[in-house]
Coordinates of C-alpha atoms and ligand atoms in Angstrom, one line a residue:
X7 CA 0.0 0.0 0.0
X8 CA 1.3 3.9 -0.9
X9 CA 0.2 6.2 1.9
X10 CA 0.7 10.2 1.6
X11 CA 0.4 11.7 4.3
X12 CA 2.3 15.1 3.4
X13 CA 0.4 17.1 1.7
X14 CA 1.1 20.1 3.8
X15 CA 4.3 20.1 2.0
X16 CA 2.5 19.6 -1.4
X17 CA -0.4 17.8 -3.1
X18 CA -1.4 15.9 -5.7
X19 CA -2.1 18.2 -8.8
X20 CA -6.1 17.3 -9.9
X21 CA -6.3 16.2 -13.1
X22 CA -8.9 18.2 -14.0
X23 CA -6.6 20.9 -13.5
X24 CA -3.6 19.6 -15.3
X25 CA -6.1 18.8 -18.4
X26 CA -6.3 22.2 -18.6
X27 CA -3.0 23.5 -18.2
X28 CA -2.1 21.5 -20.8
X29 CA -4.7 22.2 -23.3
X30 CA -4.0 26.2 -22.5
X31 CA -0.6 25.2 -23.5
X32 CA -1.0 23.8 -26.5
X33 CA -3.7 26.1 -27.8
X34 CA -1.9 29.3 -26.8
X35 CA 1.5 30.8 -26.7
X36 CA 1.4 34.7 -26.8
X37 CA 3.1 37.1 -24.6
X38 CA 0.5 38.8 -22.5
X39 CA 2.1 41.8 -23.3
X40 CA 2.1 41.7 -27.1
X41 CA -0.9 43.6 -28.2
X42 CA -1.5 41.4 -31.1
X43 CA -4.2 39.0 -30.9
X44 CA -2.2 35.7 -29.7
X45 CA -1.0 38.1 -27.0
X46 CA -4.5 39.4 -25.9
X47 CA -5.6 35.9 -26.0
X48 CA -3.1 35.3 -22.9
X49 CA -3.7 38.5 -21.5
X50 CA -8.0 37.6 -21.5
X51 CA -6.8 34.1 -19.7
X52 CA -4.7 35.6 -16.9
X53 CA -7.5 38.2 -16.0
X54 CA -10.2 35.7 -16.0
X55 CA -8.2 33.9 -14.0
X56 CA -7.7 36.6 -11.5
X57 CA -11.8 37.3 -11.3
X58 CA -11.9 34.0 -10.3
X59 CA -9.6 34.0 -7.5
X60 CA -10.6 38.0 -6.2
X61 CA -14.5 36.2 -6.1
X62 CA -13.8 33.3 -3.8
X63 CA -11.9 35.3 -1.8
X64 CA -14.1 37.9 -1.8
X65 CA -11.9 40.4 -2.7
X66 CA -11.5 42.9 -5.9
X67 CA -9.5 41.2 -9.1
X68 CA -6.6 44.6 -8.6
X69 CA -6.1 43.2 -5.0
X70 CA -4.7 39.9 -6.7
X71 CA -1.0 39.6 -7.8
X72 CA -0.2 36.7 -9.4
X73 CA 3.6 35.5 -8.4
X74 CA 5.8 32.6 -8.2
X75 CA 4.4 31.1 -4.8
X76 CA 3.9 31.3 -1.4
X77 CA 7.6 32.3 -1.0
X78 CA 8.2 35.1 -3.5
X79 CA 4.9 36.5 -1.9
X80 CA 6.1 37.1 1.2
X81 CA 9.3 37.8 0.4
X82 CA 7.3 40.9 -1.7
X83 CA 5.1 41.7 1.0
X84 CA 7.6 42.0 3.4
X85 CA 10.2 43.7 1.6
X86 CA 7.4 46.0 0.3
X87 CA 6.1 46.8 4.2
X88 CA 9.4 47.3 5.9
X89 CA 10.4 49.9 2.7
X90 CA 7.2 51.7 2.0
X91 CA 5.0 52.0 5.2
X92 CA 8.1 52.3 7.3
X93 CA 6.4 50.4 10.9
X94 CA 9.0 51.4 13.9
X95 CA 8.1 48.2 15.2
X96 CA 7.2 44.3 13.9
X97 CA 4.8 41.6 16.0
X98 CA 5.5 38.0 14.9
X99 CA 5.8 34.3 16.3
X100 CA 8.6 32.2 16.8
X101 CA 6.6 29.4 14.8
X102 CA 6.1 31.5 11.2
X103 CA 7.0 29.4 8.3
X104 CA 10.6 30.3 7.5
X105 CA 10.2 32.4 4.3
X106 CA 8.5 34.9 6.6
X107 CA 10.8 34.5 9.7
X108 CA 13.8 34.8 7.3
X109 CA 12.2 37.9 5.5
X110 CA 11.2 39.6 8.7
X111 CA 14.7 39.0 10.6
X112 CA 16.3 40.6 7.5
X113 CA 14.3 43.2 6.4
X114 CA 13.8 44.5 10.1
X115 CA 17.5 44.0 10.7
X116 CA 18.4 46.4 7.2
X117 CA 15.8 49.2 8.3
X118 CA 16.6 49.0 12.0
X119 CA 12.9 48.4 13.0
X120 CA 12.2 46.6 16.5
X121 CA 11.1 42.8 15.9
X122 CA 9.0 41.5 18.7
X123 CA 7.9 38.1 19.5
X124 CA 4.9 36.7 20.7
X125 CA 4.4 34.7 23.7
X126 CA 3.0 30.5 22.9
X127 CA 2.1 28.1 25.0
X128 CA 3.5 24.7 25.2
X129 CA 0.7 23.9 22.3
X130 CA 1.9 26.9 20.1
X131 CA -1.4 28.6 20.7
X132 CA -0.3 32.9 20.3
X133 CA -0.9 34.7 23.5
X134 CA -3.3 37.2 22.1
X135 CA -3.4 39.1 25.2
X136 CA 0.4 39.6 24.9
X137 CA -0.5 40.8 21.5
X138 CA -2.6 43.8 22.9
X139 CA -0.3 44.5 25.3
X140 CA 2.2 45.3 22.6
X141 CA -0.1 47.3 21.0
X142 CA -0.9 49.9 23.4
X143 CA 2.7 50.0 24.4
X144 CA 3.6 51.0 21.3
X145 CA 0.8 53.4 20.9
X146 CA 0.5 55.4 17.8
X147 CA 3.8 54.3 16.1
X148 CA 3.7 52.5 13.3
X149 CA 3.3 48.4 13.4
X150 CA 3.0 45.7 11.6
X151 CA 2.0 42.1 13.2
X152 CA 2.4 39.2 10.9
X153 CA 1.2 35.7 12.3
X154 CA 0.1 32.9 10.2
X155 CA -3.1 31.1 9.5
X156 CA -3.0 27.8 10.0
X157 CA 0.8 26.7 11.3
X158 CA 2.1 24.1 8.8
X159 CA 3.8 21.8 11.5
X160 CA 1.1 21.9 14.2
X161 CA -1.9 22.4 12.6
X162 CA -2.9 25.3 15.2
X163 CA -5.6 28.0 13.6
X164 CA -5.4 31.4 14.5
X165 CA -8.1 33.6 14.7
X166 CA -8.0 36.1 11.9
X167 CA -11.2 37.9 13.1
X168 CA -9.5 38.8 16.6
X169 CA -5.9 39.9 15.4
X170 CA -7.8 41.7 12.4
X171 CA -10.0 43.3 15.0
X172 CA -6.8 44.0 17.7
X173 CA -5.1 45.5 14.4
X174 CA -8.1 47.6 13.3
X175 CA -8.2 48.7 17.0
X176 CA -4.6 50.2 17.4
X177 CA -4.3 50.8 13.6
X178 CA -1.6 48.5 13.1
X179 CA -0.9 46.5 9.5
X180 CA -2.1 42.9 9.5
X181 CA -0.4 40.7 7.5
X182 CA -1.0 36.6 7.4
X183 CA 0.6 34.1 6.0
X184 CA -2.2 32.0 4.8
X185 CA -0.5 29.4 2.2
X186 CA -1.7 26.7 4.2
X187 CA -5.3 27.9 4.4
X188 CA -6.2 29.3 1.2
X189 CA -7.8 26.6 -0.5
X190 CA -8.6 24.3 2.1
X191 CA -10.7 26.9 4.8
X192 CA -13.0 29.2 3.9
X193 CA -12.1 33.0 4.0
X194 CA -13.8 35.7 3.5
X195 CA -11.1 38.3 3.0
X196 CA -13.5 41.1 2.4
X197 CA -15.4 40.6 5.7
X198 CA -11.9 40.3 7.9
X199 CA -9.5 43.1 7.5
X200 CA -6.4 41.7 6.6
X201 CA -3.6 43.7 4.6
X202 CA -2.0 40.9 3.2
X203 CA -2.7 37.5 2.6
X204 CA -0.8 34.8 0.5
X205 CA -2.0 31.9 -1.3
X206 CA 0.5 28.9 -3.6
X207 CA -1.5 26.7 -5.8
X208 CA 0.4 23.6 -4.8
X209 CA -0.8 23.3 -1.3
X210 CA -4.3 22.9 -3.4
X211 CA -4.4 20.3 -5.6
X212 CA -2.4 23.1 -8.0
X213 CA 0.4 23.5 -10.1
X214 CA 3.8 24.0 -8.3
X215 CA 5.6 27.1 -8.8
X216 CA 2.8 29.3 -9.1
X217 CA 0.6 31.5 -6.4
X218 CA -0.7 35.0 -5.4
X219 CA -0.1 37.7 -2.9
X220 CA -3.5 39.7 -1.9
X221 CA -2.8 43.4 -1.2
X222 CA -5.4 45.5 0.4
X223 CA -6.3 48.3 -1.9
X224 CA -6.1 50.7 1.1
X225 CA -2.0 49.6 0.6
X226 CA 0.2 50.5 -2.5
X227 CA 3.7 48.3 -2.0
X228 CA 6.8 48.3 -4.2
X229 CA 7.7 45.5 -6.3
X230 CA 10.9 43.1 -5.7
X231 CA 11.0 41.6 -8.9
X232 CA 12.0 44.9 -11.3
X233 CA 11.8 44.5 -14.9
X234 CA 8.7 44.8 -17.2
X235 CA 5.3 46.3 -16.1
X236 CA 3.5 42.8 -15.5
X237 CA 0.8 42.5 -12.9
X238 CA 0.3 46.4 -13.4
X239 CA 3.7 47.0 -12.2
X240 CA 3.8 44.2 -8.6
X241 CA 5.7 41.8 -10.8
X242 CA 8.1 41.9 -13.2
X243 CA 8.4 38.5 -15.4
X244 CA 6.1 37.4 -18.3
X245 CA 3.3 35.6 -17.0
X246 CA 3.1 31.7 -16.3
X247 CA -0.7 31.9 -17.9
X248 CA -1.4 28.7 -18.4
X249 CA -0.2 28.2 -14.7
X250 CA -2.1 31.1 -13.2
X251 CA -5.5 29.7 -15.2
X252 CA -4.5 26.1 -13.4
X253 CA -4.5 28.0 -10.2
X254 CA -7.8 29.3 -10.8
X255 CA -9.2 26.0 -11.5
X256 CA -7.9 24.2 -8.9
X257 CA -9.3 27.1 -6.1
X258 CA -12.9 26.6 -7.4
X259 CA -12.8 23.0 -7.2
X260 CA -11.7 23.4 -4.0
X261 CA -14.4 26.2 -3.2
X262 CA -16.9 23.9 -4.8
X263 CA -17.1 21.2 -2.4
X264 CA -14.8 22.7 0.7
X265 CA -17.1 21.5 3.1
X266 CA -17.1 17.8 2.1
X267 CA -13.7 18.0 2.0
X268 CA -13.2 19.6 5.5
X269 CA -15.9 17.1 6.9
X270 CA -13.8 14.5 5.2
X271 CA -10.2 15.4 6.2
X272 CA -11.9 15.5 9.8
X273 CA -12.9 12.5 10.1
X274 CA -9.5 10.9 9.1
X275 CA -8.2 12.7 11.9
X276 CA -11.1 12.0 14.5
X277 CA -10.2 8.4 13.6
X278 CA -6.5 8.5 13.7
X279 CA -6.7 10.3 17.1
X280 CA -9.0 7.9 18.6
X281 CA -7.5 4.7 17.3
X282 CA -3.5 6.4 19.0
X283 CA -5.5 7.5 22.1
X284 CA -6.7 4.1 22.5
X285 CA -3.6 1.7 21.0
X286 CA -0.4 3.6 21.2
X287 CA -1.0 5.8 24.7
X288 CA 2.5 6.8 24.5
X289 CA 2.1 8.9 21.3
X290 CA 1.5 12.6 22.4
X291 CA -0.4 15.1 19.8
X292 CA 2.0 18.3 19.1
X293 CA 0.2 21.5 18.7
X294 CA -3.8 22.3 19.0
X295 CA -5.7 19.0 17.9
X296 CA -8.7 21.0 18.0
X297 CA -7.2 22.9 15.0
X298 CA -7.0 23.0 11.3
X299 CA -8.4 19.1 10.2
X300 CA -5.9 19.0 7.5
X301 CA -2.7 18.4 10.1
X302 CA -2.0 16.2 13.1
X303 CA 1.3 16.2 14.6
X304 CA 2.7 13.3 16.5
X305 CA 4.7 13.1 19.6
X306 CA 6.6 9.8 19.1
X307 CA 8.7 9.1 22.2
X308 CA 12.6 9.3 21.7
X309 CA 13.8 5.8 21.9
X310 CA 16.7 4.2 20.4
X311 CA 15.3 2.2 18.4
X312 CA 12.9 4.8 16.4
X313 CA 15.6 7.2 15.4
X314 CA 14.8 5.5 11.6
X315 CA 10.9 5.9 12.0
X316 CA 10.4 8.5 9.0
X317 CA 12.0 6.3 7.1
X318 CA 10.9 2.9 8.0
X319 CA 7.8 4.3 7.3
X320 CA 8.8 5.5 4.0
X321 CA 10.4 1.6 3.2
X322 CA 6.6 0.6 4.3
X323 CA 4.8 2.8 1.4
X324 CA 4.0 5.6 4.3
X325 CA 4.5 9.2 3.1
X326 CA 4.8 11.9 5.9
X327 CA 7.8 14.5 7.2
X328 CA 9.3 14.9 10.3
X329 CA 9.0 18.6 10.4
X330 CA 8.3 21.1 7.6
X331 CA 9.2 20.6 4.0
X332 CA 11.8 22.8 4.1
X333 CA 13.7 20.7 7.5
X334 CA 12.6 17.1 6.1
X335 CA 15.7 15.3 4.6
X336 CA 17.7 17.3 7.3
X337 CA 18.0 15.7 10.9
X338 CA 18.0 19.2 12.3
X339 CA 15.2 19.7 14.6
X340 CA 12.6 22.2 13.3
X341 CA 12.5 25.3 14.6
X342 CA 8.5 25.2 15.4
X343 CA 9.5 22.3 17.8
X344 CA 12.5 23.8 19.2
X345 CA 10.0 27.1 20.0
X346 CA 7.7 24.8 22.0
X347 CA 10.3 23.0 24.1
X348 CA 9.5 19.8 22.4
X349 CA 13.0 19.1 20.3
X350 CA 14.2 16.9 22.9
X351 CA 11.1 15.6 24.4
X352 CA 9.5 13.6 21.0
X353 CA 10.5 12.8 17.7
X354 CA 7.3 15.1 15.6
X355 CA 5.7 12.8 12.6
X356 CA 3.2 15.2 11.0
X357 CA 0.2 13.6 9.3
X358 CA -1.2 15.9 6.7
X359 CA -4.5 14.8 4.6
X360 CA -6.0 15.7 1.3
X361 CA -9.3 14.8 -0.2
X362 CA -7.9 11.7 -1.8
X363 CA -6.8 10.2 1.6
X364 CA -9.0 7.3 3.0
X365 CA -9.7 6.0 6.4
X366 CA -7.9 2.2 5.4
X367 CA -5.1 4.7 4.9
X368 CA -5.1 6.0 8.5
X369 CA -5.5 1.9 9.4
X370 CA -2.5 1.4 8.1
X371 CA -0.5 4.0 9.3
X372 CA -1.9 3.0 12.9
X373 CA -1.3 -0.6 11.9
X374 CA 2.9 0.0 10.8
X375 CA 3.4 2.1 13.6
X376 CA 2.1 -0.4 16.1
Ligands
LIG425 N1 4.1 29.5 4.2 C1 3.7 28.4 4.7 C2 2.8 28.3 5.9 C3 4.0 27.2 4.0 O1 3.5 26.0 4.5 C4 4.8 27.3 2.8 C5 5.2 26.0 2.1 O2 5.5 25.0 2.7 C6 5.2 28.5 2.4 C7 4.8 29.6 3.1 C8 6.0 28.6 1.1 O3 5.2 28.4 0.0 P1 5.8 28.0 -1.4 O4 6.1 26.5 -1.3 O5 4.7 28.2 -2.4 O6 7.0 28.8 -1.7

């Protein structure tokens, strides 16, 4: 039996949305920016494609930037926020993915702005009330808090209507990294205030290689990627069309039956929860279980003997990481566990569903790990 179980790093592209891709590249080829007809052609694709996206989210199609992925996003946003809206002062987490972390450590560290982190608890749940406190001590000055959606190792949902409302309160930027939530979760960004927001096709049954960066039209940021006048001026490059049209696709599929697929996901991890709970007592649960039903993280107790887990799982047809993407392959512990106290304590095994997992699946995960 082949189990995957990592689809937080990435999931399976839907064939309905590679069908497409495929036939866009075959029937067209024109630069979007060649005024000719092949080039219109392109140019009518890439904007459809953006309606689509700025509807489901609720959002207007000139708050959409198509980019690279969830990475060049931030990496815009953030480079874009530090330069241009100047905040004195940054609120994060210990426990952002690293493409954030990374881009907030340097970017605050080049413009000399004050980079503040927030207190968790030994589930990785935010302190919100630290968050306030923050805020009214740095009253009136410029900030911007960045915290993440759903976190990609544990699972743990924040709650973007309470640090939108906190950030609307003491006027402070709000941006979210929500690559692991767009997609999968509904939400509504025109009813919650967020500045930014992120999305990558691949963590939705997308292409790889291609995703958006929402930008609140209250915001006008500068571009990283200079060059040409694509994506009015946000992001230089000719456009991936037939990639950006596959990422449409695959985010109304996934709006199209989101809450079958939630129900789904949730039930896989109801059962996998009560079947370790009940038959392997000495496997903890990392992080919020009550959170995002797409991830469970596993505390697996350190023993000699299960140093080799991920992959003796792996020899057994059982896809999962140990950590994020970006730390699996690596025996360095990750940097979310390491924040919670937890690197020495367990080794993590994160279980990460998709629509295409079944509950024979989570059997025989539970089965091989017994
Ligand atoms: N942010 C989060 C929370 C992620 O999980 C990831 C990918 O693992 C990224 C950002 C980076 O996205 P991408 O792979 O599209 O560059």
């Amino acid at each position: 039996m082949k189990v995957y179980f990592d689809n937080a790093a990435t999931t399976a592209i839907d064939v309905q949305v590679l069908d497409l891709q495929y036939e866009l590249q075959r029937k067209y080829y024109g630069n979007a920016s060649s005024i000719h007809q092949l080039g219109r052609e392109t140019k009518v694709i890439i904007e459809n494609a953006r309606t689509t996206v700025a509807r489901l989210l609720n959002v207007s199609p000139s708050e959409i930037f198509f980019t690279s992925g969830g990475t060049e996003s931030i990496n815009t946003l953030v480079a874009g926020v530090v330069n241009q809206l100047k905040p004195l002062s940054i609120i994060t987490s210990k426990i952002e993915h690293p493409a954030m972390l990374q881009s907030l450590t340097t970017q605050a560290h080049q413009s000399g702005c004050v980079l503040q982190f927030l207190e968790i608890n030994a589930k990785g749940i935010i302190n919100l009330d630290h968050l306030e406190s923050l805020l009214q001590s740095l009253n009136g000055t410029q900030v911007l808090i960045s915290l993440m959606h759903v976190n990609n190792e544990l699972g743990n949902l924040l709650s973007l209507k309470k640090v939108s409302e906190l950030a609307h309160k003491y006027q402070a930027f709000f941006m979210c990294d929500t690559v692991q939530s767009i997609g999968k979760y509904p939400i509504d960004l025109g009813a919650i205030p967020v500045d930014f927001a992120v999305g990558s096709a691949h963590k939705f049954h997308g292409p790889k290689g291609i995703g958006f960066m929402y930008i609140n039209r209250k915001n006008t940021l500068a571009p990283l990627l200079l060059g040409g006048t694509q994506e009015r001026n946000m992001r230089a490059g000719t456009e991936n069309f037939a990639n950006i049209a596959a990422l449409a696709k695959a985010i109304e599929l996934a709006y199209s039956d989101m809450e079958n697929h939630l129900n789904h996901v949730q039930q896989l991890k109801k059962h996998l929860i009560d079947r370790i709970t009940a038959e392997l007592p000495n496997i903890t649960f990392n992080g919020n279980t009550e959170g995002f039903p797409y991830i469970l993280n596993l505390g697996i107790p350190k023993t000699e003997h299960n140093e080799m887990i991920l992959m003796n799982l792996d020899i057994q047809g059982i896809y999962l990481s140990g950590g994020s993407a970006c730390s699996s392959g690596t025996l360095k512990p990750s940097h979310v566990m390491e924040a919670l106290g937890l690197a020495e304590r367990c080794r993590p095994l994160r279980v990460s569903f998709s629509k295409y997992n079944t509950l024979e699946e989570v059997d025989y995960l539970v089965d091989v790990l017994k």
